[in-house]
Coordinates of C-alpha atoms in Angstrom, one line a residue:
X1 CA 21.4 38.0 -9.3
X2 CA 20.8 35.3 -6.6
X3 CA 23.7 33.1 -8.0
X4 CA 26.2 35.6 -7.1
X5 CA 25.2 35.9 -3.8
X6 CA 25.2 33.6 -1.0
X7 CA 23.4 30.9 -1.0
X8 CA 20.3 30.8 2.5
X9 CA 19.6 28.0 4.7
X10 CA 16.0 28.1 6.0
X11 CA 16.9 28.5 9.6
X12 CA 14.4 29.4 13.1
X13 CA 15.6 33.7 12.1
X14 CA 14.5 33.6 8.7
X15 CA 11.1 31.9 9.6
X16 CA 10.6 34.4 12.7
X17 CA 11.0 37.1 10.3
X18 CA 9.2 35.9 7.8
X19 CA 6.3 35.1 10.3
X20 CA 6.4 38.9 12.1
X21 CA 6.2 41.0 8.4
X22 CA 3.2 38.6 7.2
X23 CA 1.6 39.2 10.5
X24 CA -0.9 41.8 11.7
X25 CA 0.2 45.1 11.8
X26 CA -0.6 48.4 13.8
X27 CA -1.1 47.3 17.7
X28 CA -2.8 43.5 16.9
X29 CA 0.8 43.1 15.4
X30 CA 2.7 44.7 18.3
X31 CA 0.5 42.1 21.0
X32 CA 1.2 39.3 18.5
X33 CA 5.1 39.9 18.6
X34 CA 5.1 40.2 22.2
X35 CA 2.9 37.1 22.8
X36 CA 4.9 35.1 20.1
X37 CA 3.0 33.2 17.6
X38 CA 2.6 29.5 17.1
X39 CA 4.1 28.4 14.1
X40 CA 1.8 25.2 14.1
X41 CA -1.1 27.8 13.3
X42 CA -0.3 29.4 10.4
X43 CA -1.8 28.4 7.2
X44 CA 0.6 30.6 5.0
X45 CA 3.9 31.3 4.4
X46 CA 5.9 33.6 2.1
X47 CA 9.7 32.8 1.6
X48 CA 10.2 34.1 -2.1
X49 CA 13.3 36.2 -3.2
X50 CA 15.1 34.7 0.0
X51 CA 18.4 33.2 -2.1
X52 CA 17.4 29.8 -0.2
X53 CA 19.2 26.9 -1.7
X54 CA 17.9 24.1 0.5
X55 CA 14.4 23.4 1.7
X56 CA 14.4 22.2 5.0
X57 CA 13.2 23.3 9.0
X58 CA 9.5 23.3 8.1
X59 CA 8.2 20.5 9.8
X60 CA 6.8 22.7 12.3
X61 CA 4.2 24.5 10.1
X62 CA 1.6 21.6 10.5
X63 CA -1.2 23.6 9.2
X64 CA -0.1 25.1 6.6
X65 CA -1.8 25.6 3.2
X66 CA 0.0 27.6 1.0
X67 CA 4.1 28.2 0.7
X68 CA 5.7 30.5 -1.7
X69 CA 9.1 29.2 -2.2
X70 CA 9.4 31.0 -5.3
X71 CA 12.9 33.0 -6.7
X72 CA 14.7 31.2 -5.1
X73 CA 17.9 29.1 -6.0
X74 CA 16.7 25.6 -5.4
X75 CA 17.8 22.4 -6.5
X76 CA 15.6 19.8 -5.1
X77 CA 12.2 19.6 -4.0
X78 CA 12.4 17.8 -0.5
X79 CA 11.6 19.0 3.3
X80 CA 7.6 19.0 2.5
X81 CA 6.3 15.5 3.7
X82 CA 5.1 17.0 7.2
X83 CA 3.2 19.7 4.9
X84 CA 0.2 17.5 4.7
X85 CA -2.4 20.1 4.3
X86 CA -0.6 22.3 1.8
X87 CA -2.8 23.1 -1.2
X88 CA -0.9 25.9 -3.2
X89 CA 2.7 25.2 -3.4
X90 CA 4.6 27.8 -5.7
X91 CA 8.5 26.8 -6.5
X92 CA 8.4 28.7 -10.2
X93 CA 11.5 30.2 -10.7
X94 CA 14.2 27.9 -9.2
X95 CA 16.7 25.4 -10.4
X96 CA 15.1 22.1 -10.2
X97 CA 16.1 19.6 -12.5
X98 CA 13.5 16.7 -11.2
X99 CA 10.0 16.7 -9.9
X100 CA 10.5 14.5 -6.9
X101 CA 9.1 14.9 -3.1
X102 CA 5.9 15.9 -3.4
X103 CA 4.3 12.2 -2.5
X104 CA 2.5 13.2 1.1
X105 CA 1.2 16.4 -0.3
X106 CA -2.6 14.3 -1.2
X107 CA -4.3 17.7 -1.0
X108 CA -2.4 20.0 -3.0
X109 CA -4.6 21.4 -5.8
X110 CA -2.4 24.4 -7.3
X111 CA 1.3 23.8 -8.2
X112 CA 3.6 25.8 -9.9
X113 CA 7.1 24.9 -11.1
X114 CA 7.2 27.1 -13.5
X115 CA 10.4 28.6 -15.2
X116 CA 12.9 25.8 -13.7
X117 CA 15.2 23.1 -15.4
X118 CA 12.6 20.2 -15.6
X119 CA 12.7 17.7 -18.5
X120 CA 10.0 14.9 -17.2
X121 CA 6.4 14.7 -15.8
X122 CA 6.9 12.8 -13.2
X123 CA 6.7 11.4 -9.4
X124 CA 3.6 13.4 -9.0
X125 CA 0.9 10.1 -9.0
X126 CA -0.3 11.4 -5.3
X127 CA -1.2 14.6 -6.0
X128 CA -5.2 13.1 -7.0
X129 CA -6.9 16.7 -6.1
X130 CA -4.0 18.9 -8.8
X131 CA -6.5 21.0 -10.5
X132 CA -3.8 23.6 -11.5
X133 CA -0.1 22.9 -12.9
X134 CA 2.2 25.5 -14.2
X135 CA 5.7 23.9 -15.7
X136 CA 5.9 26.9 -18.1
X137 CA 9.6 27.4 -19.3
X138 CA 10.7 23.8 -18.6
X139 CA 12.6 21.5 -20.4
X140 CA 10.1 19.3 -21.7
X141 CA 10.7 17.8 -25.1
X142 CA 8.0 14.7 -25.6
X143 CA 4.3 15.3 -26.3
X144 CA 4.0 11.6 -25.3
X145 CA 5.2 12.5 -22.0
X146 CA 2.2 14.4 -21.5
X147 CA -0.1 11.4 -21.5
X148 CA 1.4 10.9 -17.6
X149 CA -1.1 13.8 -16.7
X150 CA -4.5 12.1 -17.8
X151 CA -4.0 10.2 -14.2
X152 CA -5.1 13.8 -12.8
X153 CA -8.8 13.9 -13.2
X154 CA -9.5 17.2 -11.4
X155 CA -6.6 19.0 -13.4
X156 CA -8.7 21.9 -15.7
X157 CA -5.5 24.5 -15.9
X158 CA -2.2 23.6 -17.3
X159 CA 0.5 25.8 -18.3
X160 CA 3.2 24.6 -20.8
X161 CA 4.7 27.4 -22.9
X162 CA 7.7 28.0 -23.0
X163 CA 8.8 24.5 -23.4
X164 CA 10.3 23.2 -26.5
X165 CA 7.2 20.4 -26.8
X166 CA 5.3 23.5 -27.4
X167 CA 7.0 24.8 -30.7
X168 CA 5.5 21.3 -32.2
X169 CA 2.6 22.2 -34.5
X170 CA 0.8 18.9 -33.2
X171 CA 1.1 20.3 -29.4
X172 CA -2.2 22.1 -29.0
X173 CA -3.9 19.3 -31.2
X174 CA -1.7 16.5 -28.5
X175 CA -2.9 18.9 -25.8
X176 CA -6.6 18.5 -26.7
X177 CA -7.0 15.2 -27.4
X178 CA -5.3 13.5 -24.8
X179 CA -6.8 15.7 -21.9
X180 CA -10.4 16.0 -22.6
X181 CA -11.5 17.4 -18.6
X182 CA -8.5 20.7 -19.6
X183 CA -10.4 23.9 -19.4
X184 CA -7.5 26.1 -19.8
X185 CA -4.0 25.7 -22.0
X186 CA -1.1 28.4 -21.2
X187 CA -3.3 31.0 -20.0
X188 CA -6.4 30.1 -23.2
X189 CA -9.6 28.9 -23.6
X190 CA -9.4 25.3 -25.2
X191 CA -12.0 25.9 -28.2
X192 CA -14.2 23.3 -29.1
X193 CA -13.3 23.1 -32.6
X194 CA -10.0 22.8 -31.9
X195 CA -10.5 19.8 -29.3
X196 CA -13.1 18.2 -32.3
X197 CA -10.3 18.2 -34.7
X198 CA -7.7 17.1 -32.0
X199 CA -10.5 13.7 -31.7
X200 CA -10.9 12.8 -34.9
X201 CA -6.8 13.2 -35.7
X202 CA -6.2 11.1 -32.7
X203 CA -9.4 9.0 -32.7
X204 CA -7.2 5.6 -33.2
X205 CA -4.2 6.0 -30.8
X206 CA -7.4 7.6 -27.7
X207 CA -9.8 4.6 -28.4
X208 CA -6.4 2.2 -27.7
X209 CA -5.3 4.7 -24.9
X210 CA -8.9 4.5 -23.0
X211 CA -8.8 0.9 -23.7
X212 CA -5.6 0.1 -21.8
X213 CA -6.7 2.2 -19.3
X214 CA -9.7 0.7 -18.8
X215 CA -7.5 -2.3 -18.2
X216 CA -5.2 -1.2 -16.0
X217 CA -8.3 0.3 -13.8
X218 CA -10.1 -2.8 -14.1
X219 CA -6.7 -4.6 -12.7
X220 CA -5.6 -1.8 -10.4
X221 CA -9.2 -2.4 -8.6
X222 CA -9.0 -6.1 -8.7
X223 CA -5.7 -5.9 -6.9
X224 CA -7.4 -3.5 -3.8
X225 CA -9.9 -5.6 -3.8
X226 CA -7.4 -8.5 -3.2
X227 CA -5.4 -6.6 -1.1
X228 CA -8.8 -5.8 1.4
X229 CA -9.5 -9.1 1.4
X230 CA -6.1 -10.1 2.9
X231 CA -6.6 -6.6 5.6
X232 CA -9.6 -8.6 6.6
X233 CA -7.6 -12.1 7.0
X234 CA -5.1 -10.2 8.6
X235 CA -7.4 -9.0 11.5
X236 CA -8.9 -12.3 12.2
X237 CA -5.5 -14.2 11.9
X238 CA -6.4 -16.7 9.2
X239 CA -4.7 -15.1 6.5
X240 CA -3.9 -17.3 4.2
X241 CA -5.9 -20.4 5.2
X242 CA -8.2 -20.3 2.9
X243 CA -6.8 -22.4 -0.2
X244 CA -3.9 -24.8 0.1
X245 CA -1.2 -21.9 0.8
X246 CA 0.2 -24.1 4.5
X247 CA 0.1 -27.4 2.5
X248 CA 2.3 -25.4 -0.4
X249 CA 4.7 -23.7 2.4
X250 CA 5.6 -27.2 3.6
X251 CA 7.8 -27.7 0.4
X252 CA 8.8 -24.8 -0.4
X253 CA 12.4 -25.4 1.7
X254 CA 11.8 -29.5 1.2
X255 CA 13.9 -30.6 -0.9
X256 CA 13.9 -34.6 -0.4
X257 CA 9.7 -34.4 -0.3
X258 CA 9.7 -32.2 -3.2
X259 CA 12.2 -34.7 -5.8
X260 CA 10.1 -37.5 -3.8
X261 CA 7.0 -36.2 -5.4
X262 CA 8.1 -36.5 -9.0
X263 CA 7.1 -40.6 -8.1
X264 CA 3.4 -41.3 -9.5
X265 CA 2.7 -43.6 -6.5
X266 CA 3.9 -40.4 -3.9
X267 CA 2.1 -37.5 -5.8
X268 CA -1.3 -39.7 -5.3
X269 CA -0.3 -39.6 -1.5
X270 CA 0.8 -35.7 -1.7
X271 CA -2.7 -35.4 -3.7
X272 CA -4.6 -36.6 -0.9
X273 CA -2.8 -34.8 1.8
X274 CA -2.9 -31.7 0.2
X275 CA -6.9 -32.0 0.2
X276 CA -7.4 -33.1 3.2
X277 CA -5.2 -30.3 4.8
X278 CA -7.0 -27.9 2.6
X279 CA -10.3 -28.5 3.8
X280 CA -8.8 -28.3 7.5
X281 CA -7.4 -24.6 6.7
X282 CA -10.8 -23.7 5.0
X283 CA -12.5 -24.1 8.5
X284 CA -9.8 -22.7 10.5
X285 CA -10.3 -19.9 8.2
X286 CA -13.8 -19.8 8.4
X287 CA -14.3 -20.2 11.8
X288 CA -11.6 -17.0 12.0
X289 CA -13.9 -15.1 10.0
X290 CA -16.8 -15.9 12.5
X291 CA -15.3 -15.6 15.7
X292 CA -14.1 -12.3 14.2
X293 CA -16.9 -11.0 13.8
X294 CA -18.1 -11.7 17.6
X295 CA -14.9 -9.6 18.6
X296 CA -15.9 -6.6 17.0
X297 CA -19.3 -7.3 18.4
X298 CA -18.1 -7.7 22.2
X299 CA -16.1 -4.4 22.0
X300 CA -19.5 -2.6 20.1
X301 CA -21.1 -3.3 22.9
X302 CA -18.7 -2.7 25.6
X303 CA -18.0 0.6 23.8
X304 CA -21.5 1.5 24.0
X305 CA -22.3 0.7 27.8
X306 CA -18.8 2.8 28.6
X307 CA -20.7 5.7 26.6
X308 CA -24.1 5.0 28.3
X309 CA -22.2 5.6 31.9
X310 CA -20.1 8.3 31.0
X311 CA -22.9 10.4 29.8
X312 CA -25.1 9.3 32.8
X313 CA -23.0 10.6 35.1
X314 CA -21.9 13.9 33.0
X315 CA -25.7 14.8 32.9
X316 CA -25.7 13.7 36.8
X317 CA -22.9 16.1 37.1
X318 CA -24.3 18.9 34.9
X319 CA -27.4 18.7 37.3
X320 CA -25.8 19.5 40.1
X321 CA -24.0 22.7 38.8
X322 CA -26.9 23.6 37.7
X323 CA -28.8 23.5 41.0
X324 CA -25.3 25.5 42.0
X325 CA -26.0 28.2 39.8
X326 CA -29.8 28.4 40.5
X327 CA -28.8 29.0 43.7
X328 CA -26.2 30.8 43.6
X329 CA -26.4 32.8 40.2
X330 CA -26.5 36.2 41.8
X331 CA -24.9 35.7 45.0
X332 CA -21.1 37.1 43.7
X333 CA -23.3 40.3 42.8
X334 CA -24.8 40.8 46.3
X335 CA -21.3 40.1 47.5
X336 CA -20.2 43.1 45.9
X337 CA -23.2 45.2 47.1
X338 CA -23.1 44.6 50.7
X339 CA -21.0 47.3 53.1
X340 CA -22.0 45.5 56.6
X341 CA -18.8 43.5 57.5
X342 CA -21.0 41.0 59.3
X343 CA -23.4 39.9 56.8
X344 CA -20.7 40.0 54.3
X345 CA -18.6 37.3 55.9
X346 CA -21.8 35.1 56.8
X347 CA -22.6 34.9 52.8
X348 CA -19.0 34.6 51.9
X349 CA -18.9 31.5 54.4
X350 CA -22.4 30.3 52.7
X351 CA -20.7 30.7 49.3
X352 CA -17.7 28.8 49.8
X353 CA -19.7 26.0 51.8
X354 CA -21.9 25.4 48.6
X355 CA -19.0 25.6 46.1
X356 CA -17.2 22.8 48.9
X357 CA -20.5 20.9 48.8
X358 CA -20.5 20.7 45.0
X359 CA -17.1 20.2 44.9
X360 CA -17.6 17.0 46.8
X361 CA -20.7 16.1 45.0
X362 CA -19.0 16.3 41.3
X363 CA -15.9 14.0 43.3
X364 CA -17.9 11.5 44.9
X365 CA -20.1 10.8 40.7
X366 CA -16.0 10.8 39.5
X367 CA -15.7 7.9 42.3
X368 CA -19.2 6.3 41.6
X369 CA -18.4 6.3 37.7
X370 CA -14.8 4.7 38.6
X371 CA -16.5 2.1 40.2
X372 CA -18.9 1.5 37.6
X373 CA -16.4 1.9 35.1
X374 CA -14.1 -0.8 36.7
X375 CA -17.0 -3.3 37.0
X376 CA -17.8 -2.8 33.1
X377 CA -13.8 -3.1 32.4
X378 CA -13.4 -5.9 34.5
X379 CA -16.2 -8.3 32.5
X380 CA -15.0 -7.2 29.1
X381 CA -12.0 -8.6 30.3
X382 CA -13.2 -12.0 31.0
X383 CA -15.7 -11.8 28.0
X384 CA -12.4 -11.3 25.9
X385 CA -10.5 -13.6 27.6
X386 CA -13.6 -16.3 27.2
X387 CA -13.5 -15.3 23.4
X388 CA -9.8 -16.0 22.6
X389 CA -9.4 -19.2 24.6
X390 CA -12.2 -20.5 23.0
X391 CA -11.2 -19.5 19.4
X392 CA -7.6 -21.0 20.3
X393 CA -9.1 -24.5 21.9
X394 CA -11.0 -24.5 18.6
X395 CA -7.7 -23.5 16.2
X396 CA -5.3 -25.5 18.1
X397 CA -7.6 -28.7 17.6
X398 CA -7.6 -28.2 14.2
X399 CA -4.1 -27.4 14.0
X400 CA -3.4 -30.7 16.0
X401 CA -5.5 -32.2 12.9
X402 CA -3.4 -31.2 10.4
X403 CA -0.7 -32.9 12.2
X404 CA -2.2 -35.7 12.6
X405 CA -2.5 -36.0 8.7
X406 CA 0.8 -35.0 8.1
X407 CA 2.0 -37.9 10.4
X408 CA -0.5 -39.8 8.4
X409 CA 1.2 -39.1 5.2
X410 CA 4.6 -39.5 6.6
X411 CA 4.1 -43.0 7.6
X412 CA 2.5 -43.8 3.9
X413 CA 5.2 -42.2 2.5
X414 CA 8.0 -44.1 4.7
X415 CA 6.3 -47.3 3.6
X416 CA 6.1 -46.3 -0.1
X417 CA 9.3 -45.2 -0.7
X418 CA 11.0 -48.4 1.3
X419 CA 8.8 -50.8 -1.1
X420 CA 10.2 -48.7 -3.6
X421 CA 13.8 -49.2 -2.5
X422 CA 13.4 -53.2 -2.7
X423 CA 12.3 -52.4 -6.5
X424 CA 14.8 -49.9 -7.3
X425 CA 17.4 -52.4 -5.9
X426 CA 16.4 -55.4 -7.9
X427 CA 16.8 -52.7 -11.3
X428 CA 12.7 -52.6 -11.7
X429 CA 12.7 -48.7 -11.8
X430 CA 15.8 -47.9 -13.7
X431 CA 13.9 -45.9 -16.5
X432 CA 11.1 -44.5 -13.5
X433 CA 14.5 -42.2 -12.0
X434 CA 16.2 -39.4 -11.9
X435 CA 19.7 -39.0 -11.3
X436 CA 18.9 -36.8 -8.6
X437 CA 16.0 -39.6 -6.9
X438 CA 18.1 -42.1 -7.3
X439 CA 20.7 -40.8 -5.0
X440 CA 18.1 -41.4 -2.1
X441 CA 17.1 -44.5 -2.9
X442 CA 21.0 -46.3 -2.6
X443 CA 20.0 -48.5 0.7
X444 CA 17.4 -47.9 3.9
X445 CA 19.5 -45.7 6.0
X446 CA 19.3 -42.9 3.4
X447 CA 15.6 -43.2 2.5
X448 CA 14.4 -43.3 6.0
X449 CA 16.8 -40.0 6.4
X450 CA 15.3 -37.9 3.4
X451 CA 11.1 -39.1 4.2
X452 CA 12.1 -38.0 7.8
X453 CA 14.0 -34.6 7.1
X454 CA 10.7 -33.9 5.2
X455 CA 8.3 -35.0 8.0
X456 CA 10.5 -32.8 10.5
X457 CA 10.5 -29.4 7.9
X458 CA 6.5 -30.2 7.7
X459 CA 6.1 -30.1 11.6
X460 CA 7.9 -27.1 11.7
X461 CA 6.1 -25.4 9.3
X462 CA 2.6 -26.2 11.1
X463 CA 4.1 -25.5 14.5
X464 CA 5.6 -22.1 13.5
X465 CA 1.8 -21.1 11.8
X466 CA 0.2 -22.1 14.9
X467 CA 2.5 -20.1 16.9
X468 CA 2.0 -17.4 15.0
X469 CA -1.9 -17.4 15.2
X470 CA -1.5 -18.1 19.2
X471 CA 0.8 -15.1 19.8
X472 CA -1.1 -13.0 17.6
X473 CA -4.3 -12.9 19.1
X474 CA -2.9 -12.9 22.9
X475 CA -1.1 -9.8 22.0
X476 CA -3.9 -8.4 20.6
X477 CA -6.3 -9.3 23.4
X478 CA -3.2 -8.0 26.2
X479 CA -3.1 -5.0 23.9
X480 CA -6.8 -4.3 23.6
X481 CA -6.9 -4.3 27.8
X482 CA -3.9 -2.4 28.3
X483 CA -5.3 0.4 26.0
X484 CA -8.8 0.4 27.9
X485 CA -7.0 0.8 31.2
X486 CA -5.0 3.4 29.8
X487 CA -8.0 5.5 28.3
X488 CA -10.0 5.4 31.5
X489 CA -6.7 6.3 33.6
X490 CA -6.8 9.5 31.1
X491 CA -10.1 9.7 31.4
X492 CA -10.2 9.8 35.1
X493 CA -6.9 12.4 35.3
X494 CA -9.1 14.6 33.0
X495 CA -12.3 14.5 34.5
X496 CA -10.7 15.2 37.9
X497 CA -8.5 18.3 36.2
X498 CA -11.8 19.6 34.8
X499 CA -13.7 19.7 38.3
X500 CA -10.9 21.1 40.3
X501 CA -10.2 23.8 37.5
X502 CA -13.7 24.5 37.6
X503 CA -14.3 24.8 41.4
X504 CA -10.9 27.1 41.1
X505 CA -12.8 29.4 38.9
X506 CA -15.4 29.5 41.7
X507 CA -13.5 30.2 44.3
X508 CA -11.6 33.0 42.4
X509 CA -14.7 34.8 41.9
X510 CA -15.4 35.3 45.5
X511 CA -11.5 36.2 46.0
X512 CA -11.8 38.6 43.4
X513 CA -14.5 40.4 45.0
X514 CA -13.0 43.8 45.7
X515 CA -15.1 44.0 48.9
X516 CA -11.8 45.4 50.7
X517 CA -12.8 48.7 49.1
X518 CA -16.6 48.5 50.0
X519 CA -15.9 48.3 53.7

């Protein structure tokens, strides 16, 4: 019946509705409806049997668990990537044709599609907490197919009747075999005896199944290892530089050095430089390691003494309201007691002294813990700034190093390869060449050109990774202080917001004495 009507857009009307019936009811509902309700608080949401064709406008339910999106016309699963904390997801009985969009949806643990157009398990390799799946009355033809879900190691319910892959007489036998953790196949028990049969029937084709994906774990962590390797690199800027990656970046746009090195006599040269610049890189990147590790210590400690002298003077604070109260616990009570004008007005005076007196006592710790604050901030400045020059006079001197032995090379080189022109001139090398060496070896002019392009694409290349490690850690060190200034500024604004909000409060309670009446 929903084809022949008109198709719904999820718009701000249908939500509001949808919101106000699943609400409370009675009088809690009536004060909710008149107060509104914030949509970033709700943690479920019903839009079933709403005709809705597109899913979209949802973005604003950031804490929501469960959606029923069920009978419904549907064609696409998308609009869900803000869901992140979505754990049941219903979309059974809709017209998706593809499992698709569900990638941010980490925590999702029950998900129906059941009764839709679906021909492939698919796109689902996020969802690593799916304990419950329902693609009942699907599309799905292969039994193979199914192997897709053994990536899901908390998935004990599964629902696939319905399908046509379920009319084969192997599927239950598949079914057990290849999902040993299932509990629970369209709506039954798995018996044992049926999942011993299903082993020794599929004994061969599991053992080679667990094998490769033994593999493929063993790779798969290999590779994240790898890749936290490189995070680490990455955040002391030597990525890179530990192995002869520069020396192999300098010909990878060379052309003349690279048809140069086919030469016996020039790959002994490129031998040597390549080891020598090696072991440069290898205590470049070394040395990163180390100095990076004295950053993080710098801002452990710096963190620590910023704690230490916020907390000092929140507890110096704290103390002093607490004098406030001790003094003046029961004082808004007597307020309310008293009928003679006169002593009324001399306690209400008293009152509002003390509240001005801690008012100014909370202000002036705020203006002591600025101070202190600013001194702390001001030598973690110059601590970092001490720390990057010093790990840039180091870098850049062994940078300067590695240009040195590329100037090395290049002179070796220049006086190689114009020996080599007087030999390949007198017809010595004729079966030593290539067509394509050759055509730099035809007089000096054209030697001297190609050894020198070279030498100018390997400066480049050394220049550009300096550069690159320079700018690097002064924007991380300009960064680093901006963001401390910015964090005490906030701090300060909210500590100052808190006080006056708090001596407010005070002074409301004395104006909202009804002592008008007791007169």
């Amino acid at each position: 019946m929903y084809d022949t009507a008109e198709p719904n857009v999820i718009d701000d009307e249908m939500l509001r509705s949808a919101v106000e019936e699943q609400g409370p009811r009675g009088e809690a509902g009536r004060i909710a409806k008149m107060e509104g309700v914030n949509l970033k608080d709700i943690t479920s949401l019903r839009l079933d049997f709403k005709n809705i064709l597109k899913i979209d406008n949802l973005w604003q339910f950031h804490s929501l668990t469960k959606l029923q999106l069920d009978n419904n016309i549907i064609e696409k699963i998308q609009g869900l990537d803000t869901l992140v904390h979505l754990v049941w997801l219903d979309l059974s009985f809709n017209n998706i044709e593809v499992i698709e969009g569900l990638s941010a949806l980490t925590k999702l643990e029950d998900l129906s599609l059941y009764n839709n157009r679906i021909s492939a398990l698919e796109n689902m390799d996020g969802l690593k907490n799916l304990q419950v799946l329902s693609m009942g009355n699907n599309n799905l033809t292969s039994l193979e197919n199914l192997i897709y879900l053994r990536r899901f190691k908390q998935l004990r319910t599964l629902n696939l009747s319905g399908n046509p892959l379920s009319e084969d007489e192997q599927y239950k036998l598949f079914v057990a075999a290849h999902l040993p953790d299932l509990v629970y196949l369209d709506f039954r028990l798995i018996d044992e005896n049926i999942r011993d049969i299903a082993n020794v029937r599929y004994q061969y084709s599991i053992e080679e199944l667990n094998h490769n994906e033994t593999l493929e774990r063993v790779k798969r962590e290999e590779e994240e290892k790898r890749q936290r390797e490189l995070d680490s690199h990455k955040v002391a800027y030597v990525e890179y530089l530990n192995g002869p990656h520069l020396f192999e970046s300098l010909y990878t746009e060379d052309m003349e050095g690279t048809r140069l090195s086919s030469l016996p006599a020039v790959a002994e040269l490129m031998d040597s430089f390549r080891s020598k610049c090696t072991e440069v890189c290898q205590t470049i990147f070394e040395y990163g390691l180390k100095h990076h590790e004295k950053r993080e210590a710098e801002m452990a400690v710096f963190n620590e003494c910023l704690q230490e002298a916020v907390t000092e003077n929140q507890e110096a604070g704290a103390k002093k309201i607490q004098e406030f109260d001790s003094k003046n616990g029961e004082l808004l009570y007597e307020l309310s007691q008293i009928t003679e004008q006169q002593i009324l007005d001399a306690k209400s005076l008293q009152y509002s002294q003390d509240v001005a007196q801690l008012m100014d006592a909370l202000l002036n710790l705020e203006i002591q813990l600025v101070d202190q604050l600013e001194e702390i901030i001001k030598e973690y400045e110059r601590n970092i700034g001490e720390l990057v020059s010093s790990f840039l006079e180091t870098v850049q001197g062994l940078m300067a190093q590695i240009r040195d032995l590329e100037n090395q090379h290049h002179e070796k080189l220049l006086e190689l390869c114009i020996n080599l022109l007087e030999r390949v001139l007198k017809g010595e090398m004729d079966e030593d060449m290539t067509d394509d060496l050759r055509a730099l070896f035809v007089d000096k002019d054209t030697i001297i050109n190609a050894v020198s392009a070279s030498h100018d694409i390997h400066m480049l290349k050394i220049d550009n990774r300096e550069d690159e490690l320079v700018t690097k850690i002064n924007n991380w060190a300009t960064n680093l202080i901006q963001k401390v200034h910015r964090d005490e500024l906030q701090r300060n604004r909210k500590r100052v917001a808190e006080i006056n909000t708090y001596i407010d409060h005070l002074r409301d309670e004395l104006d909202n004495l009804d002592v008008h009446e007791q007169i």
